[in-house]
CSV table of C-alpha atoms in Angstrom, one decimal:
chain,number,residue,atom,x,y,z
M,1,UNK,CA,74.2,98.8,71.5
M,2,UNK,CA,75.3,102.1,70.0
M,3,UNK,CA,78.1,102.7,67.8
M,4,UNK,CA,79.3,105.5,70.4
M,5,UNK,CA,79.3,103.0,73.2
M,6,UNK,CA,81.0,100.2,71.3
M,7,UNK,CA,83.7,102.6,70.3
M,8,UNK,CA,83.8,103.6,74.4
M,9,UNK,CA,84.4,100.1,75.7
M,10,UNK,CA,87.0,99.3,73.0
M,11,UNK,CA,88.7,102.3,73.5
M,12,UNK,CA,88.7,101.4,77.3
M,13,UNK,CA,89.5,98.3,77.1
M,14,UNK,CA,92.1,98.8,75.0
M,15,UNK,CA,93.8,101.4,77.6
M,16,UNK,CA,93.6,98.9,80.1
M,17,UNK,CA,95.2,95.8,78.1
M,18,UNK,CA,98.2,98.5,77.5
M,19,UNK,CA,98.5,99.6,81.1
M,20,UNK,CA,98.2,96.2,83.0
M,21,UNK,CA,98.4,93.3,80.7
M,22,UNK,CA,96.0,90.4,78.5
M,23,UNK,CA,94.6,89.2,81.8
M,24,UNK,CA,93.0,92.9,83.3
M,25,UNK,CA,89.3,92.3,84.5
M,26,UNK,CA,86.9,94.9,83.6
M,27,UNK,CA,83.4,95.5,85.2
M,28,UNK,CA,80.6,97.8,83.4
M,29,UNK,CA,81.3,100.8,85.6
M,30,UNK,CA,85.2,101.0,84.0
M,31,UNK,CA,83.5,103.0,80.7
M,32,UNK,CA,81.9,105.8,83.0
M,33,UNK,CA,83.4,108.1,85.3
M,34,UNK,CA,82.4,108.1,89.2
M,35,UNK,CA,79.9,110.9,89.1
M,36,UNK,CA,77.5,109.0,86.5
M,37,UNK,CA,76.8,111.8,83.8
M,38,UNK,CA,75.2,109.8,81.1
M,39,UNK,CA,72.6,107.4,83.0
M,40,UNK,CA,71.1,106.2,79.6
M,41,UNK,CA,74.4,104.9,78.3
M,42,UNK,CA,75.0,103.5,82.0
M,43,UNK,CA,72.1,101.2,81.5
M,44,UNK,CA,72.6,100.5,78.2
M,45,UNK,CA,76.0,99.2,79.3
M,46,UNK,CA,74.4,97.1,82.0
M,47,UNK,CA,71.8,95.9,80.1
M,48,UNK,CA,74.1,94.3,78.1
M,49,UNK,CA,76.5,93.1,80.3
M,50,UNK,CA,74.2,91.8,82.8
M,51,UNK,CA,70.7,91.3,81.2
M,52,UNK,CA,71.6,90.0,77.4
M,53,UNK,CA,75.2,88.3,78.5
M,54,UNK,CA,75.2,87.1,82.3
M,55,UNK,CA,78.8,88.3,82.6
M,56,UNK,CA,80.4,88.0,85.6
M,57,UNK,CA,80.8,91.2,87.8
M,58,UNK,CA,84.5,91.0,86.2
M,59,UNK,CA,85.7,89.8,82.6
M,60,UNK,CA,88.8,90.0,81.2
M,61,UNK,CA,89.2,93.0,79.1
M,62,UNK,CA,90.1,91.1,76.2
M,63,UNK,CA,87.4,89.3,76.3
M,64,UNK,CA,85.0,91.8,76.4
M,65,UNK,CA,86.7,93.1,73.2
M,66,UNK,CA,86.9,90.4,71.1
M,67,UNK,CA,82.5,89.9,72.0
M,68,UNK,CA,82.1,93.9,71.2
M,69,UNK,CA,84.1,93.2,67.7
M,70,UNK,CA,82.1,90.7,67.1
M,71,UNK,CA,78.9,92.5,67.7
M,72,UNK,CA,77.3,90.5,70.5
């Protein structure tokens, strides 16, 4: 995954720890806006999420994170 994408889901996930706890679920779609402007990056996202990781539709933010810190 690309630097610029990593940096986008931490910064995210980060907002949402701040704005409604440790235990705020994320899905894929929380890094993009509603009109989907950067289908490339969309898929990337999913790829990951889905393909690579078998996440759930919804993971706790924190969780999500701590695996993009980690580089998985």
């Amino acid at each position: 995954m690309r630097a610029e994408l990593r940096a986008k889901i931490l910064a995210v996930c980060d907002q949402k720890i701040k704005a409604k706890g440790e235990n705020v679920g994320v899905s894929f779609y929380a890094f993009f806006k509603n009109k989907n402007d950067d289908p490339e990056q969309l898929m990337e996202a999913a790829t990951w999420w889905i393909q690579t990781h078998q996440l759930d539709h919804f993971v706790k933010a924190r969780v999500i994170k701590e695996m993009i810190k980690n580089n998985l």
